[in-house]
Every structure is written in C-alpha cells, then in structure tokens.
PDB file of C-alpha atoms in Angstrom:
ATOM      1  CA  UNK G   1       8.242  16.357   9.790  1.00 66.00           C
ATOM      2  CA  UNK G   2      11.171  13.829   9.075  1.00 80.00           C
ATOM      3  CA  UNK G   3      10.276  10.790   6.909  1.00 91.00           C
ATOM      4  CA  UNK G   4       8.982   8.206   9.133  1.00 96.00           C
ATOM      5  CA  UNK G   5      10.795   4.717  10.045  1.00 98.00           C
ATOM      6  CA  UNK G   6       9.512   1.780  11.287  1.00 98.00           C
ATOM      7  CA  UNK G   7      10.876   2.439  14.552  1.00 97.00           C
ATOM      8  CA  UNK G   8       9.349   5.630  14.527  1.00 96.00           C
ATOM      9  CA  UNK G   9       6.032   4.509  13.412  1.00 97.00           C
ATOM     10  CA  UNK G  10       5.674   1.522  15.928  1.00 96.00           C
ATOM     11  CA  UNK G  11       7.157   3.470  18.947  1.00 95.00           C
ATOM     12  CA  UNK G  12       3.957   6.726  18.055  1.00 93.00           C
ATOM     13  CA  UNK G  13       1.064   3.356  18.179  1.00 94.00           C
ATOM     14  CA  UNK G  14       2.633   0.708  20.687  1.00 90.00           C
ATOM     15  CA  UNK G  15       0.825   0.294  23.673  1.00 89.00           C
ATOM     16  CA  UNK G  16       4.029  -2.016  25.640  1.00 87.00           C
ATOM     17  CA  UNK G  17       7.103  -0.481  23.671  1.00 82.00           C
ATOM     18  CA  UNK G  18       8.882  -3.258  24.955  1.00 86.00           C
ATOM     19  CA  UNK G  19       7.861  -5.441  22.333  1.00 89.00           C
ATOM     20  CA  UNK G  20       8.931  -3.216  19.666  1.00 93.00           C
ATOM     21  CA  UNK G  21      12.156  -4.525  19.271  1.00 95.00           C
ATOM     22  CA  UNK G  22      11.125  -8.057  17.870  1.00 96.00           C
ATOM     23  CA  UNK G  23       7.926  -6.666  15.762  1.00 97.00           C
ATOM     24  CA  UNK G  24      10.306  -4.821  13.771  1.00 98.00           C
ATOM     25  CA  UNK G  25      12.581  -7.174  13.470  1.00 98.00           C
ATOM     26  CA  UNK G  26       9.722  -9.660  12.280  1.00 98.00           C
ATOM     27  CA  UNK G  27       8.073  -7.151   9.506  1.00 99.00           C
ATOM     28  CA  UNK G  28      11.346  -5.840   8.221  1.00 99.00           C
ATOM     29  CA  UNK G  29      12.607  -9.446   7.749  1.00 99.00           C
ATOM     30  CA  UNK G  30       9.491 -10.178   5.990  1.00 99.00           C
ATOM     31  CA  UNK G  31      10.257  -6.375   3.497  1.00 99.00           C
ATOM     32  CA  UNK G  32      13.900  -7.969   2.637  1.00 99.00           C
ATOM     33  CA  UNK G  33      12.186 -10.715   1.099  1.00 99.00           C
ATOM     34  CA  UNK G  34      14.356 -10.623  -2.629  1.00 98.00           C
ATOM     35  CA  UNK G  35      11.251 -10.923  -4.594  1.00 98.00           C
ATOM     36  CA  UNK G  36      10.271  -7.375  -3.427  1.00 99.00           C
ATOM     37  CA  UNK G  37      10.864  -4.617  -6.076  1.00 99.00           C
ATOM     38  CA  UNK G  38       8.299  -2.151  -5.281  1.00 99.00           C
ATOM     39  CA  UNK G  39       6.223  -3.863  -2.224  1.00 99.00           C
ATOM     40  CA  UNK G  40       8.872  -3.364   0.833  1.00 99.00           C
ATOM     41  CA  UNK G  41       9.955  -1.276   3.881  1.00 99.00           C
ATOM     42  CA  UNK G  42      10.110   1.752   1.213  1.00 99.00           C
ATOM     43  CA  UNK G  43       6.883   1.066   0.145  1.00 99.00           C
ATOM     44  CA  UNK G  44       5.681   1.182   3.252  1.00 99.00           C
ATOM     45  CA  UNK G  45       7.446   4.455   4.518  1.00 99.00           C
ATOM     46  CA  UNK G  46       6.336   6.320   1.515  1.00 98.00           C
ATOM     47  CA  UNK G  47       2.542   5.215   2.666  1.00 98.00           C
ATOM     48  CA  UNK G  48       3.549   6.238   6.216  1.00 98.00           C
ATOM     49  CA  UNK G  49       4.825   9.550   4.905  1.00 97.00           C
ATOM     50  CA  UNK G  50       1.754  10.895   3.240  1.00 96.00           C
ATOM     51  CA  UNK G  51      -0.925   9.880   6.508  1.00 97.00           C
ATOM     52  CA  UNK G  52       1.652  12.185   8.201  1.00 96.00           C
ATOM     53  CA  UNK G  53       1.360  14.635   5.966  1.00 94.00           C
ATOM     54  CA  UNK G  54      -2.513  14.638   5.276  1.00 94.00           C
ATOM     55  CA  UNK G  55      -3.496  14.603   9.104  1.00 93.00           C
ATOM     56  CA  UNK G  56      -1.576  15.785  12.111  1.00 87.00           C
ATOM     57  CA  UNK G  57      -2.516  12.907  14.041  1.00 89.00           C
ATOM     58  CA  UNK G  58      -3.662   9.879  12.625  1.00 93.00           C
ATOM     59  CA  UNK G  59      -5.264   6.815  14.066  1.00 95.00           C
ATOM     60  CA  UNK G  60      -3.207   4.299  15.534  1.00 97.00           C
ATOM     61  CA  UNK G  61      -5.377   1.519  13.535  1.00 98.00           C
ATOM     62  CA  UNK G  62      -4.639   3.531  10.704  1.00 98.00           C
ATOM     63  CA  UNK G  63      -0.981   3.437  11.506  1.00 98.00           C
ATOM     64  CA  UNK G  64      -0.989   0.036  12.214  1.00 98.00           C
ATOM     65  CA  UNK G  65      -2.528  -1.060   8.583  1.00 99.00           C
ATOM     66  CA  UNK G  66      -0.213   1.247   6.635  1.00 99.00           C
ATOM     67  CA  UNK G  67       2.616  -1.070   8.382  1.00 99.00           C
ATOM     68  CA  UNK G  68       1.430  -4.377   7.803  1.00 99.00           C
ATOM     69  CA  UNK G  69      -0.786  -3.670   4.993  1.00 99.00           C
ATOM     70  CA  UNK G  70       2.071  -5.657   2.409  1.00 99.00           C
ATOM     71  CA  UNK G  71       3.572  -7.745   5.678  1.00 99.00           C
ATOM     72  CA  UNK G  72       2.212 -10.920   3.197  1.00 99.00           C
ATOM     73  CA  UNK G  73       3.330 -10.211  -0.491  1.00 99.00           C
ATOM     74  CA  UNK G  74       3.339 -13.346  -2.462  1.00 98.00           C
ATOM     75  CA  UNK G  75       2.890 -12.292  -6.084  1.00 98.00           C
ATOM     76  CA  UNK G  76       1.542 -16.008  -7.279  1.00 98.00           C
ATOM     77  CA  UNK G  77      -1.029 -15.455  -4.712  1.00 97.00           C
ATOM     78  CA  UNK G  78      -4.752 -13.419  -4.684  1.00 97.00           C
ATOM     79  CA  UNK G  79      -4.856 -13.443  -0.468  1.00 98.00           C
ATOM     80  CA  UNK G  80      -1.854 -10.917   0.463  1.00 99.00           C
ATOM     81  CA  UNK G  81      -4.416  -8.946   2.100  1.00 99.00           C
ATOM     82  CA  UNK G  82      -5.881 -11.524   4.303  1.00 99.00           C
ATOM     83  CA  UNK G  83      -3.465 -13.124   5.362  1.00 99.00           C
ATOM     84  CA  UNK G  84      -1.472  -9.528   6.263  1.00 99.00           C
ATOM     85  CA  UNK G  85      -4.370  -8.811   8.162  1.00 99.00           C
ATOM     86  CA  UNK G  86      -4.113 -12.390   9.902  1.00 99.00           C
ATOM     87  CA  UNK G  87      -0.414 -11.484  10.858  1.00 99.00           C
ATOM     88  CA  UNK G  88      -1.404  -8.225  11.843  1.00 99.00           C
ATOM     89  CA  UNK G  89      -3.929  -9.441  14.623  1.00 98.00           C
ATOM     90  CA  UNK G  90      -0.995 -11.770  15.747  1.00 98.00           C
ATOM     91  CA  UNK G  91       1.555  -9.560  15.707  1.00 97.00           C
ATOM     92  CA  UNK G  92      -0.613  -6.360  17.019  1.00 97.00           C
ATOM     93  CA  UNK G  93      -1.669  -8.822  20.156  1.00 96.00           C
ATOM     94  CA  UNK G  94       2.050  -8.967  21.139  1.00 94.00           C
ATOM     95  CA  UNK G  95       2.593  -4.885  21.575  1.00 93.00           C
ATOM     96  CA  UNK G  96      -0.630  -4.787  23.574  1.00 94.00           C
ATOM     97  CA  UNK G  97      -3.128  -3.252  20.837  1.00 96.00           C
ATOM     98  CA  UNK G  98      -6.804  -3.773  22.332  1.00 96.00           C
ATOM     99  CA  UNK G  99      -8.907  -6.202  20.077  1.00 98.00           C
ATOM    100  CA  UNK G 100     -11.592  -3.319  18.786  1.00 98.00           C
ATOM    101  CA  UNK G 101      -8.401  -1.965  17.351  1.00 97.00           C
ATOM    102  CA  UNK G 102      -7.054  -5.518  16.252  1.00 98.00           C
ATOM    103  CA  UNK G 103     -10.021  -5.985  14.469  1.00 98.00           C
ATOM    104  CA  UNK G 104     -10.141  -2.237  12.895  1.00 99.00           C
ATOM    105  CA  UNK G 105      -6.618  -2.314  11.162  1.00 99.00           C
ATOM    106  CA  UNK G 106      -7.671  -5.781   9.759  1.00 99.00           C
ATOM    107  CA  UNK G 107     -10.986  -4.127   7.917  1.00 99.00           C
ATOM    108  CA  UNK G 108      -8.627  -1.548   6.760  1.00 99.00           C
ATOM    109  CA  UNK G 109      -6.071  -3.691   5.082  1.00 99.00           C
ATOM    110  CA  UNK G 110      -8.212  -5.898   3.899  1.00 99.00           C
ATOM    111  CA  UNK G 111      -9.912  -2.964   2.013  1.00 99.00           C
ATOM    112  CA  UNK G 112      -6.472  -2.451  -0.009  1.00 99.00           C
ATOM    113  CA  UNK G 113      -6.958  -5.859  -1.323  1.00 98.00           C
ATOM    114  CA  UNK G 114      -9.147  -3.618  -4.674  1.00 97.00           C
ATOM    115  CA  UNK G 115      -8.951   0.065  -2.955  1.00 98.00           C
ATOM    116  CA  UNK G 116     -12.435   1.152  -2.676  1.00 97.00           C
ATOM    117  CA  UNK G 117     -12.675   2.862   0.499  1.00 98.00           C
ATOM    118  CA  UNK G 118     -16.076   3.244   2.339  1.00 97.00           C
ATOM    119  CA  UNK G 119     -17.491   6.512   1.603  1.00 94.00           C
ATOM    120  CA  UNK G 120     -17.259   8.897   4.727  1.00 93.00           C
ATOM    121  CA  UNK G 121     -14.886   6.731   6.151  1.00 97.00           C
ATOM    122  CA  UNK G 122     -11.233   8.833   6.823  1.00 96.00           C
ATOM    123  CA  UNK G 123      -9.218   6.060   7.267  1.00 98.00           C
ATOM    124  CA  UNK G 124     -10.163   4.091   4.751  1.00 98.00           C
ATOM    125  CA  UNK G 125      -9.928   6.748   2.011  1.00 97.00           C
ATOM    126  CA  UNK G 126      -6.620   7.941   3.579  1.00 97.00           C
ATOM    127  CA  UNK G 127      -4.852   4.485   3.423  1.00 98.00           C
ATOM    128  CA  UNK G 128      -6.268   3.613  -0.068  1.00 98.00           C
ATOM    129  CA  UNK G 129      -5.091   7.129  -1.385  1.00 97.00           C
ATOM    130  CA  UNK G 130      -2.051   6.987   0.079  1.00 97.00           C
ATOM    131  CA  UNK G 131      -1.353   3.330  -0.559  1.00 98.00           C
ATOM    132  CA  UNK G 132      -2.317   4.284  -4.334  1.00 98.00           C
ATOM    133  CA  UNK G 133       0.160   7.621  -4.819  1.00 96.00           C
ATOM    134  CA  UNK G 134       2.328   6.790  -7.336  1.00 98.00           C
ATOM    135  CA  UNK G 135       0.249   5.858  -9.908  1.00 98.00           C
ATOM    136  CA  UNK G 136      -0.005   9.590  -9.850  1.00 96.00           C
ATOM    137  CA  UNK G 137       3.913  10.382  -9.764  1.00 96.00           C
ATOM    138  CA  UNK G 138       5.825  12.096 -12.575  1.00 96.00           C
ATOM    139  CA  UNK G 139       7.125  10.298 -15.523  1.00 96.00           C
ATOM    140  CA  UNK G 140      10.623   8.809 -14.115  1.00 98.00           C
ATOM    141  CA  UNK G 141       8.410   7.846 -10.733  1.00 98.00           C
ATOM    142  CA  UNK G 142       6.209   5.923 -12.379  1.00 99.00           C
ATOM    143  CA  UNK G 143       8.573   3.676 -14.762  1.00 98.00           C
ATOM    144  CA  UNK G 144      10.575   2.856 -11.973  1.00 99.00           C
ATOM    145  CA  UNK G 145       7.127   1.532 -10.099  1.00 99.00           C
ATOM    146  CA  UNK G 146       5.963   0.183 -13.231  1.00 99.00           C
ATOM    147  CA  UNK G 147       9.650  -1.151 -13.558  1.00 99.00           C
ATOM    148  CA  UNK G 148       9.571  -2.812  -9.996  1.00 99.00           C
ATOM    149  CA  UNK G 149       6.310  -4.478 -10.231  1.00 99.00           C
ATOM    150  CA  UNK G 150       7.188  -6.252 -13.362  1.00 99.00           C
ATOM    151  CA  UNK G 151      10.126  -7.454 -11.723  1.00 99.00           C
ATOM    152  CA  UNK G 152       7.931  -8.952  -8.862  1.00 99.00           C
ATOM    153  CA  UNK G 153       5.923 -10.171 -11.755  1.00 99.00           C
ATOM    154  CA  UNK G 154       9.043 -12.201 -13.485  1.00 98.00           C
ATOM    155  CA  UNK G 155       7.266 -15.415 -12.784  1.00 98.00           C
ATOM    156  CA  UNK G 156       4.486 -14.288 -15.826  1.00 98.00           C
ATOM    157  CA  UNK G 157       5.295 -14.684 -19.660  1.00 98.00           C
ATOM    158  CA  UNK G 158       5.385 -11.782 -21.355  1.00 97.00           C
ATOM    159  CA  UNK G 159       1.852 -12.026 -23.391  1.00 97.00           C
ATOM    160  CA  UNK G 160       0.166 -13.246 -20.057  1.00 98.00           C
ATOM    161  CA  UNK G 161       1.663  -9.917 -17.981  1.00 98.00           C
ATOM    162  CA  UNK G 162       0.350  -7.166 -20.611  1.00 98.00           C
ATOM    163  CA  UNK G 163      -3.086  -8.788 -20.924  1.00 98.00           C
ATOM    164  CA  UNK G 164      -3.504  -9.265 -17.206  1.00 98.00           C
ATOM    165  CA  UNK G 165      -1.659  -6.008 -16.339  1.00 98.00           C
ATOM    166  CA  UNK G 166      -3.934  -4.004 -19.070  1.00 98.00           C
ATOM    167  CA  UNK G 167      -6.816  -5.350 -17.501  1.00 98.00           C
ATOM    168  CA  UNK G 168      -6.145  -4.082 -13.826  1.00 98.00           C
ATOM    169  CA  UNK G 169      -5.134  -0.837 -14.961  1.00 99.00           C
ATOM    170  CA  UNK G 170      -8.046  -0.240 -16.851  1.00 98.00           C
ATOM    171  CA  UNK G 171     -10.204  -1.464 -14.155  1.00 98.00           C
ATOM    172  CA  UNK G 172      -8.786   1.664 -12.496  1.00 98.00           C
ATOM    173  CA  UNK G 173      -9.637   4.054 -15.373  1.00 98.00           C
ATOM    174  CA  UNK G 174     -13.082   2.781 -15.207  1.00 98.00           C
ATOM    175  CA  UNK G 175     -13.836   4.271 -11.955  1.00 97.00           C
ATOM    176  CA  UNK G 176     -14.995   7.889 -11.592  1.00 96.00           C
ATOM    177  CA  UNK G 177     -12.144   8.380  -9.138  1.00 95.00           C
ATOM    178  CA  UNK G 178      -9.134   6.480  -8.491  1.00 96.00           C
ATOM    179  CA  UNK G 179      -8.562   9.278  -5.444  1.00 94.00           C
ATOM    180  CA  UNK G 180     -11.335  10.001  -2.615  1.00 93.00           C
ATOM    181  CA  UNK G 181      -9.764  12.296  -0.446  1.00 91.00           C
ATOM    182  CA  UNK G 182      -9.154  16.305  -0.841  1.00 85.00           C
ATOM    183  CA  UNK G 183      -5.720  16.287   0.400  1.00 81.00           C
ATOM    184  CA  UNK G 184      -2.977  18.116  -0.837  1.00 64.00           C
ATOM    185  CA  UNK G 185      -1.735  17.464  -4.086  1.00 73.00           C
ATOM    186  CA  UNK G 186      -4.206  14.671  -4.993  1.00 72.00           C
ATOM    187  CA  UNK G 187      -6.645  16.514  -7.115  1.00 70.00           C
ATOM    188  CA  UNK G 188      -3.340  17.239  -9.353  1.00 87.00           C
ATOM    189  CA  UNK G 189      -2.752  13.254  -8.623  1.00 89.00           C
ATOM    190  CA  UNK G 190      -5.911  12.177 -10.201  1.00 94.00           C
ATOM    191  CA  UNK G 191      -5.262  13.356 -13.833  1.00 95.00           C
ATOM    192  CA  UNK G 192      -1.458  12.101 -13.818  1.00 96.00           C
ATOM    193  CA  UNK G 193      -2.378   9.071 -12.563  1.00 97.00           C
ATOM    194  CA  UNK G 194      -5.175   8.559 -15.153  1.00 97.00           C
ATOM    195  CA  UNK G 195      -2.399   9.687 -17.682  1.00 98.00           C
ATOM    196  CA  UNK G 196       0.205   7.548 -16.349  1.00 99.00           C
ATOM    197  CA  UNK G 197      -2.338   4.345 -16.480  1.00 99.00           C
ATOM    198  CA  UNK G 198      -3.582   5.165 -19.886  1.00 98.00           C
ATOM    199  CA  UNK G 199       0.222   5.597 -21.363  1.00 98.00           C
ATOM    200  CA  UNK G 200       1.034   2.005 -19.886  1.00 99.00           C
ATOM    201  CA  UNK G 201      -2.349   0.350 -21.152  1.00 98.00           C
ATOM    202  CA  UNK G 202      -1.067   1.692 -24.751  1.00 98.00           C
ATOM    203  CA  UNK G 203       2.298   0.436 -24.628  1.00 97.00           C
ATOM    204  CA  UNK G 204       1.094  -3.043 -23.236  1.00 97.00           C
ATOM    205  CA  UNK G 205      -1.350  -3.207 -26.147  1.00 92.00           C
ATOM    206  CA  UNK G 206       1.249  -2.210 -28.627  1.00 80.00           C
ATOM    207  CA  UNK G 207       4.651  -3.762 -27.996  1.00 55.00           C
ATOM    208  CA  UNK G 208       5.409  -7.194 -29.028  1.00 51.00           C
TER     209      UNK G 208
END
C-alpha cells in the first residue's frame, strides 16, 4: 500500500469531503510549527503507516486520533493530549464525524498522553504501539529520534534534560511491556526498544 498522506488519510474517514480542504490546511499548518523536530506531519504519517499495515481496515476513530493525536505539541506544556483531543472534537465536527465517534478519537488520544492502552481494546493498543515504534528502530533510527526530541527540548539545561529524560525512559523499562499488540515485527520491537532505552539511560547518566 503507498505511504499514506494527509489527504489520503482524511479523504478514507471524512464523512462531507468538502471540508477536507481547510482541515488539512489547519493541521498541517499546526505540523510546520519550527519547534517540531520529531512531533510533525512525518510523525504522523509514519503512525498512519503502521495502522495500515497491522489491519486492512481500520476504524475511522482510530484514523482520526492517529491524525490529531500531536495537532497540540507545546513542549513547556503537560496537556498536548487534551487539548489535541479538544481540537479534534472541533475540527472532526466540521467534516461531519457523528459525536459517538467525536467522543471515541478523544479517549484514544488522550490515552497517548502515558501509552497504556486498555487491555482488549484494538484501537487503543494499535495507536499506542504504533505511536511508540521507534523506540524500537535500529541504531541510526533511533539517534535521529533521540536527536529530534532534544531539539524540541532546547528550552531545558542540559543537567535538567538527562535527569528528566532518564526518568521517562526508565518509566518505560519498568513496565512488563512497552508493546501490547502481536503485530508484525513488534515482538522483534520490544527487545530493541528496551535496548535502545537502556543505551540512552546510560549515556544520560554518564556524560557530563
């Protein structure tokens, strides 16, 4: 299947396609925002991408959070989540979306806000794994994500970002599974993301 775009993506979940146009135009302003490194319309394809490729036809709620899940991304703030499910409701109103479904892609972005999916729910465990992917990417992958979030993290003094960066990461190591799903090629994922997270921990702990 090609790699999705935004077009693509709203045109497969858009109830009046006529309104397309300026939703688009609204979230992909929002992606060219220059303080996003890793959390922009790249991001969001590469999310997009793997729903595609772990179910043949995914939800349109589903669909719908994996686009506006980072439509708020201000990195001196702990609500992104909320308030990108806030703008979602607005901006899922104007293409015609149904409220049940409003109201469904705001429970699943708001669930990205610390990634721990309901258990036996698909769509949560789909987004959160899919949102999550990269931690489990090969060496060059993940310094260029661990690259671009420091950038988006310029703001932070150095001694500040490697204790508070440690600290999330090992929250993740902590957990029995950073992965819930059995799709392809995230049982592989698991161990090189717990690899990748453990190699950054060390060098946060050691440089400086």
């Amino acid at each position: 299947m090609p790699k999705p775009t935004l077009e693509s993506a709203f045109a497969a979940i858009a109830p009046q396609p006529g309104a397309m146009a300026g939703a688009i135009l609204r979230l992909r302003g929002r992606f060219e925002e220059p303080h996003r490194a890793y959390h922009n319309e790249a991001h969001t394809l590469d999310v997009l991408a793997r729903l595609y490729e772990w179910t043949d036809d995914p939800d349109v709620s589903l669909v719908a959070a994996a686009l506006y899940h980072d439509a708020i991304y201000d990195p001196t703030r702990s609500d992104n989540e909320t308030r990108s499910a806030a703008l979602s409701a607005e901006e899922l109103a104007l293409v015609g979306f149904r409220p049940v479904m409003i109201e469904w892609t705001a429970i699943l972005i708001e669930m990205t806000a610390h990634h721990l999916p309901s258990p036996g729910v698909p769509s949560q465990i789909l987004l959160s794994d899919a949102d999550l992917f990269v931690l489990g990417g090969t060496p060059d992958e993940y310094e260029s994500y661990r690259k671009a979030i420091r950038a988006e993290y310029a703001h932070v003094p150095e001694d500040a970002w490697r204790t508070g960066r440690a600290r999330v990461l090992a929250r993740f190591l902590e957990r029995p599974r950073i992965f819930h799903g059995d799709w392809v090629g995230v049982a592989g994922h698991e161990e090189r993301a717990r690899g990748n997270l453990a190699c950054e921990i060390d060098s946060l702990t050691v440089e400086g």
